[in-house]
mmCIF file with all atom_site columns, C-alpha atoms in Angstrom:
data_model
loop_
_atom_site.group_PDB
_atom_site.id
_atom_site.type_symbol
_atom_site.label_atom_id
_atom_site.label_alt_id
_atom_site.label_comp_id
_atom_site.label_asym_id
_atom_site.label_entity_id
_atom_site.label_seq_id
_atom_site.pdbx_PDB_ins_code
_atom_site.Cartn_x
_atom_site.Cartn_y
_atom_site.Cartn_z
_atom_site.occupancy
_atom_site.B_iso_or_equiv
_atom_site.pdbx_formal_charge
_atom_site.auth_seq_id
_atom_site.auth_comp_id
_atom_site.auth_asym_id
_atom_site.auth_atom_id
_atom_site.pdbx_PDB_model_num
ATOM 1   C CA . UNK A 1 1   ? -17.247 -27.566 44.360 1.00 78.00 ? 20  UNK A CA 1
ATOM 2   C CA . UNK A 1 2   ? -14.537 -29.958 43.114 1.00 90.00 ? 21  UNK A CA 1
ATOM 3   C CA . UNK A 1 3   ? -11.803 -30.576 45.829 1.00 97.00 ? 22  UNK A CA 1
ATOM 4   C CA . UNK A 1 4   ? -8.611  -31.917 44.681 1.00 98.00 ? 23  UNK A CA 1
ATOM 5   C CA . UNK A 1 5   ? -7.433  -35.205 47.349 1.00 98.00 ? 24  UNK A CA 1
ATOM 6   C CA . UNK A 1 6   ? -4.081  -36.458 47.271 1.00 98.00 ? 25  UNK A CA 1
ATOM 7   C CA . UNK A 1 7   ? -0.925  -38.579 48.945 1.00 98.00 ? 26  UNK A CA 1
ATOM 8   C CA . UNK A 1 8   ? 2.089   -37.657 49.615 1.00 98.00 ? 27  UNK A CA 1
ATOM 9   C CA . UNK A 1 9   ? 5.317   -38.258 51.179 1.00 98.00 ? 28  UNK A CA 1
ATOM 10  C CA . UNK A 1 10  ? 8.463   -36.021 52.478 1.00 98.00 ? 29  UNK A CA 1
ATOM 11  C CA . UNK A 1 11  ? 11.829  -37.219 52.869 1.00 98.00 ? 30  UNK A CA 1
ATOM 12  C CA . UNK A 1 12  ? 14.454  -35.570 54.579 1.00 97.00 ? 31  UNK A CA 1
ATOM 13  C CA . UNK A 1 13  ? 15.279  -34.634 57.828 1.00 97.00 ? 32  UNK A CA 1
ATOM 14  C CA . UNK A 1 14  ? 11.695  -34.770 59.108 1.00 97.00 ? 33  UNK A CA 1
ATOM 15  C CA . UNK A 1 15  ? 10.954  -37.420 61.689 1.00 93.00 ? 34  UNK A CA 1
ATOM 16  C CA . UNK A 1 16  ? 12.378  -35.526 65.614 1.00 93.00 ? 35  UNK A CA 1
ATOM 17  C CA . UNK A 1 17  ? 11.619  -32.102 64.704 1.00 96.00 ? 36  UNK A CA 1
ATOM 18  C CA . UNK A 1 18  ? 8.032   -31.797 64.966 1.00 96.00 ? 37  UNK A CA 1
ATOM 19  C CA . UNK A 1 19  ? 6.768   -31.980 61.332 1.00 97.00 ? 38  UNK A CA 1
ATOM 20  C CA . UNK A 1 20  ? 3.814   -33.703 62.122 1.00 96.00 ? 39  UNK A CA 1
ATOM 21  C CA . UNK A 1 21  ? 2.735   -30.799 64.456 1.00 97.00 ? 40  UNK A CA 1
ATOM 22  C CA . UNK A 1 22  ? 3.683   -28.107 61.701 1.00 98.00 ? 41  UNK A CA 1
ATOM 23  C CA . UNK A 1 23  ? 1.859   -29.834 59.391 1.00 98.00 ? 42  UNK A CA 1
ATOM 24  C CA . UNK A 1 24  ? -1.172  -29.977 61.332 1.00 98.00 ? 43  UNK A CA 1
ATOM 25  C CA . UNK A 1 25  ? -0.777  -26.368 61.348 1.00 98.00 ? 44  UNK A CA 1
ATOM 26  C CA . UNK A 1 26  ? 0.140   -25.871 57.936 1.00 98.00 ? 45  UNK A CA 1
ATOM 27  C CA . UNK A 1 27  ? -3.099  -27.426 56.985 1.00 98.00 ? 46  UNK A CA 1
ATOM 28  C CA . UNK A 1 28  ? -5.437  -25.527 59.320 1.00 98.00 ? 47  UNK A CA 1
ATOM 29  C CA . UNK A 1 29  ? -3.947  -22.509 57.416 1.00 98.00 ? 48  UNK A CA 1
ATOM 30  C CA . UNK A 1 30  ? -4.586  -23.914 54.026 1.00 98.00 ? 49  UNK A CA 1
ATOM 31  C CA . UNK A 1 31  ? -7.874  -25.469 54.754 1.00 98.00 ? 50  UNK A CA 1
ATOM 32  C CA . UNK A 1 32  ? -6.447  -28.431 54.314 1.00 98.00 ? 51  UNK A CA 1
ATOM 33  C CA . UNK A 1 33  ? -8.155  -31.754 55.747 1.00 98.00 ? 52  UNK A CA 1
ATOM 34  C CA . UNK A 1 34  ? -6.632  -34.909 55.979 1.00 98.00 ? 53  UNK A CA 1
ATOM 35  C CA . UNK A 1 35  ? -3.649  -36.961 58.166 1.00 98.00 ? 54  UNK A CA 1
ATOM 36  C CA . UNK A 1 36  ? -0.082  -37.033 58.713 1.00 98.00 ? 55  UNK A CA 1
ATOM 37  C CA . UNK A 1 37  ? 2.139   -39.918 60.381 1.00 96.00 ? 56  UNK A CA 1
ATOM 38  C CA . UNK A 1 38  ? 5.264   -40.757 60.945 1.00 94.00 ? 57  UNK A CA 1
ATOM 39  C CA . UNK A 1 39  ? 6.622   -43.997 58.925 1.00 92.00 ? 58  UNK A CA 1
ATOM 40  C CA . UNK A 1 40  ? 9.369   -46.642 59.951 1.00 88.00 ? 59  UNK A CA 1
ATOM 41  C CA . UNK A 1 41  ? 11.257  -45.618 56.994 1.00 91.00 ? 60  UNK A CA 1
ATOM 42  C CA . UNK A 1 42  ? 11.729  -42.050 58.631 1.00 94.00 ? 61  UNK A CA 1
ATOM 43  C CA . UNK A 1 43  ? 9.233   -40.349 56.029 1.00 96.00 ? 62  UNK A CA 1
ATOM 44  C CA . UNK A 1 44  ? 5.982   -38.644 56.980 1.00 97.00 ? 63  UNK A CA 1
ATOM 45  C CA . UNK A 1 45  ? 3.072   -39.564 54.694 1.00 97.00 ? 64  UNK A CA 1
ATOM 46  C CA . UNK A 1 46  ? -0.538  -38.387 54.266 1.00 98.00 ? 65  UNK A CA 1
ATOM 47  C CA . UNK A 1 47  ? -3.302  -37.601 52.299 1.00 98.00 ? 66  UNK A CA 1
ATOM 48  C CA . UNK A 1 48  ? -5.221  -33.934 51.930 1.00 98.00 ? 67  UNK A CA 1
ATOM 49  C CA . UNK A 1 49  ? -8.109  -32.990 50.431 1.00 98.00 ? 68  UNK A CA 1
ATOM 50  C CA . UNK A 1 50  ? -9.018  -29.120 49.588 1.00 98.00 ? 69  UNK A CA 1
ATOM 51  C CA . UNK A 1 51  ? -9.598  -26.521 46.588 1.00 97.00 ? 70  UNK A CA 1
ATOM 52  C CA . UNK A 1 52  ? -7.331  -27.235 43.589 1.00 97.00 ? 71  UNK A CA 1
ATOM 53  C CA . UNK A 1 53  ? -5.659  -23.194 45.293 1.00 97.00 ? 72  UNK A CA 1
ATOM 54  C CA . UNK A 1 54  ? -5.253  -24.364 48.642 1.00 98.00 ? 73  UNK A CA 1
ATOM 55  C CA . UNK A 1 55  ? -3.673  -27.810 47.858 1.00 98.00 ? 74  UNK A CA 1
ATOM 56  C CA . UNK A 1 56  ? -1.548  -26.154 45.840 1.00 98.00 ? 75  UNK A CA 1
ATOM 57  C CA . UNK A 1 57  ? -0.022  -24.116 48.462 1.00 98.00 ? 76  UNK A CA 1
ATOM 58  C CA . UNK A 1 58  ? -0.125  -27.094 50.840 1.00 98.00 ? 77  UNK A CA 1
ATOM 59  C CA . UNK A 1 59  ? 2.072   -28.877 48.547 1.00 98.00 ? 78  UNK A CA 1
ATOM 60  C CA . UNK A 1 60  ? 4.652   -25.755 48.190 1.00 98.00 ? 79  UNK A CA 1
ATOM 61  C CA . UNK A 1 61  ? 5.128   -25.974 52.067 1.00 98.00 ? 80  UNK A CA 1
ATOM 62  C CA . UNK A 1 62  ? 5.576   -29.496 52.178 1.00 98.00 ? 81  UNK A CA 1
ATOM 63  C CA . UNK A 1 63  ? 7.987   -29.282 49.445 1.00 97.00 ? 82  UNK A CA 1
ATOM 64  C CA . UNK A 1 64  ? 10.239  -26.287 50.496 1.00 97.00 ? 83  UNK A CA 1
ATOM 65  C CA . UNK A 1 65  ? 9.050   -25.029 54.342 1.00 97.00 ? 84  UNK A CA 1
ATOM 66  C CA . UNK A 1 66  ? 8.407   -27.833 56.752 1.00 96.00 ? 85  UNK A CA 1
ATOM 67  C CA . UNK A 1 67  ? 8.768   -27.133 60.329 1.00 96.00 ? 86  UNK A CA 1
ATOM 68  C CA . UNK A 1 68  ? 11.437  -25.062 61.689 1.00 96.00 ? 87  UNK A CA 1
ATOM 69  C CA . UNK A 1 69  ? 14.010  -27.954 62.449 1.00 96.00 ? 88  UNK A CA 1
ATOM 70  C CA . UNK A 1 70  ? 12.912  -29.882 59.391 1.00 97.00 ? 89  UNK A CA 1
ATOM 71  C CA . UNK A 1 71  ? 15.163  -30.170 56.199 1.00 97.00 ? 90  UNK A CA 1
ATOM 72  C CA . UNK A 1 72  ? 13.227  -31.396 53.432 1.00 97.00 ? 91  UNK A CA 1
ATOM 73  C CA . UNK A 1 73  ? 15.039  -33.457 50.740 1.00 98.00 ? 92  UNK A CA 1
ATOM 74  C CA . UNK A 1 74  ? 11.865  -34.075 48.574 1.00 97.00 ? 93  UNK A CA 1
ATOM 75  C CA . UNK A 1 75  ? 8.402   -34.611 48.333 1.00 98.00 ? 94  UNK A CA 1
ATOM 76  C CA . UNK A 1 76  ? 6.135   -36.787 46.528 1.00 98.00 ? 95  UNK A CA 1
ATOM 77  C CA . UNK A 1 77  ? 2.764   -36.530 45.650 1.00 98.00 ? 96  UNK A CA 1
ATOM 78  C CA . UNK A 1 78  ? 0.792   -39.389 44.497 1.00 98.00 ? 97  UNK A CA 1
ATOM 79  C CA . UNK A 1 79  ? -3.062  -40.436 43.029 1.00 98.00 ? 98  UNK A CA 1
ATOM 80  C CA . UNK A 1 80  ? -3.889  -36.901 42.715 1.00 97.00 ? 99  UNK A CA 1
ATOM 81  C CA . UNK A 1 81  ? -7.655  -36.960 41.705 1.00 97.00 ? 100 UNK A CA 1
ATOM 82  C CA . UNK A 1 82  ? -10.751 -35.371 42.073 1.00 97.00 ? 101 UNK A CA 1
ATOM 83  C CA . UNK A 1 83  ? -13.675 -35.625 44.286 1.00 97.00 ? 102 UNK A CA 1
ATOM 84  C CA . UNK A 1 84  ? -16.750 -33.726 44.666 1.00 94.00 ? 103 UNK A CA 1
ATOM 85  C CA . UNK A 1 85  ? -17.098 -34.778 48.287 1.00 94.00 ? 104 UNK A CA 1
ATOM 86  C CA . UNK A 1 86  ? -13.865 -34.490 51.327 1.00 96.00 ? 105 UNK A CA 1
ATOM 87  C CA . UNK A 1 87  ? -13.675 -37.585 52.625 1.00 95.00 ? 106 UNK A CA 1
ATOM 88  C CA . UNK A 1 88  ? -11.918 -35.958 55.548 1.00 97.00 ? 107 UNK A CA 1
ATOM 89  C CA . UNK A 1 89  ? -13.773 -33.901 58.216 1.00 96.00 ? 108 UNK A CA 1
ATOM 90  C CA . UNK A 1 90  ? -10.513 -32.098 59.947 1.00 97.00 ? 109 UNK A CA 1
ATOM 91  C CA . UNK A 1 91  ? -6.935  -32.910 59.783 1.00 98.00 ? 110 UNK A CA 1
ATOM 92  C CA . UNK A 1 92  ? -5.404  -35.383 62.022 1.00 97.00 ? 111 UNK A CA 1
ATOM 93  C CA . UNK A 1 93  ? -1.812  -36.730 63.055 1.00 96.00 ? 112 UNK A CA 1
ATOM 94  C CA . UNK A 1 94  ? -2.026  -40.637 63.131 1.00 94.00 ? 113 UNK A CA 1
ATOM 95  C CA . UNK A 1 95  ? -0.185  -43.214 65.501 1.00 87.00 ? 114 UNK A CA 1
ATOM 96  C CA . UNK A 1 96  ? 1.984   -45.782 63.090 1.00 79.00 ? 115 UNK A CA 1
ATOM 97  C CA . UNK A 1 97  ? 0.629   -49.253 63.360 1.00 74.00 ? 116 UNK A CA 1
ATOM 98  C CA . UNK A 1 98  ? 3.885   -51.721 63.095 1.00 70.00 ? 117 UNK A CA 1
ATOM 99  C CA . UNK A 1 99  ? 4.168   -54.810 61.777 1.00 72.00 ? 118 UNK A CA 1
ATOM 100 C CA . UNK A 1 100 ? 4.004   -56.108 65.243 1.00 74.00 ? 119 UNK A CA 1
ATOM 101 C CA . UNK A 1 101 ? 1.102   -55.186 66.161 1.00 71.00 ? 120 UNK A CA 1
ATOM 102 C CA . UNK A 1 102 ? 2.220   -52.069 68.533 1.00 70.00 ? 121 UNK A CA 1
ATOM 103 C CA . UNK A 1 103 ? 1.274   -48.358 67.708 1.00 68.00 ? 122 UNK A CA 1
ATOM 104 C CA . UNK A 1 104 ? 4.086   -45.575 67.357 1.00 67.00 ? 123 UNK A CA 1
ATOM 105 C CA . UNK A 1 105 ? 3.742   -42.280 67.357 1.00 66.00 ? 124 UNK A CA 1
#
């Protein structure tokens, strides 16, 4: 089966109100795999990996749902490609790594 893997990014009002969480959520829905985290320029970023469908809807949410407390400005997706294998085997929220060395969730 050929699974579609991308990145992506969401802007808005989305770091605080427990996007990472929903997305976790959002992807188990989808069947979704990949990450989420938080970034120091208040984005959250990822990459997913799924059917061409269920990205697709993945996508949608990300772009016009979030979590409950979220308001999305905009999302980008990025190096959308192919892949016949998922290089993910569940979907995970990562800690930040900052330039100094210290994690952040």
């Amino acid at each position: 089966m050929v699974l579609i893997n991308l990145d992506y990014e969401v802007y808005g009002k989305v770091q605080g109100v427990f996007m990472r969480k929903y997305t976790k959520k959002a992807a188990k829905k989808y069947n979704v795999t990949g990450w989420v985290q938080n970034t120091e320029n208040k984005t959250v970023k990822g990459q997913c990996c799924g059917s061409k469908s269920d990205v697709d809807k993945f996508k949608n949410w990300l772009e016009t749902k979030g979590s409950p407390c979220s308001n999305i400005e905009r999302a980008e997706f990025r190096n959308e490609k192919e892949v016949s294998e998922n290089p993910f085997e569940a979907f995970e929220i990562r800690k930040v790594k900052l330039k100094s060395g210290t994690e952040w969730a």
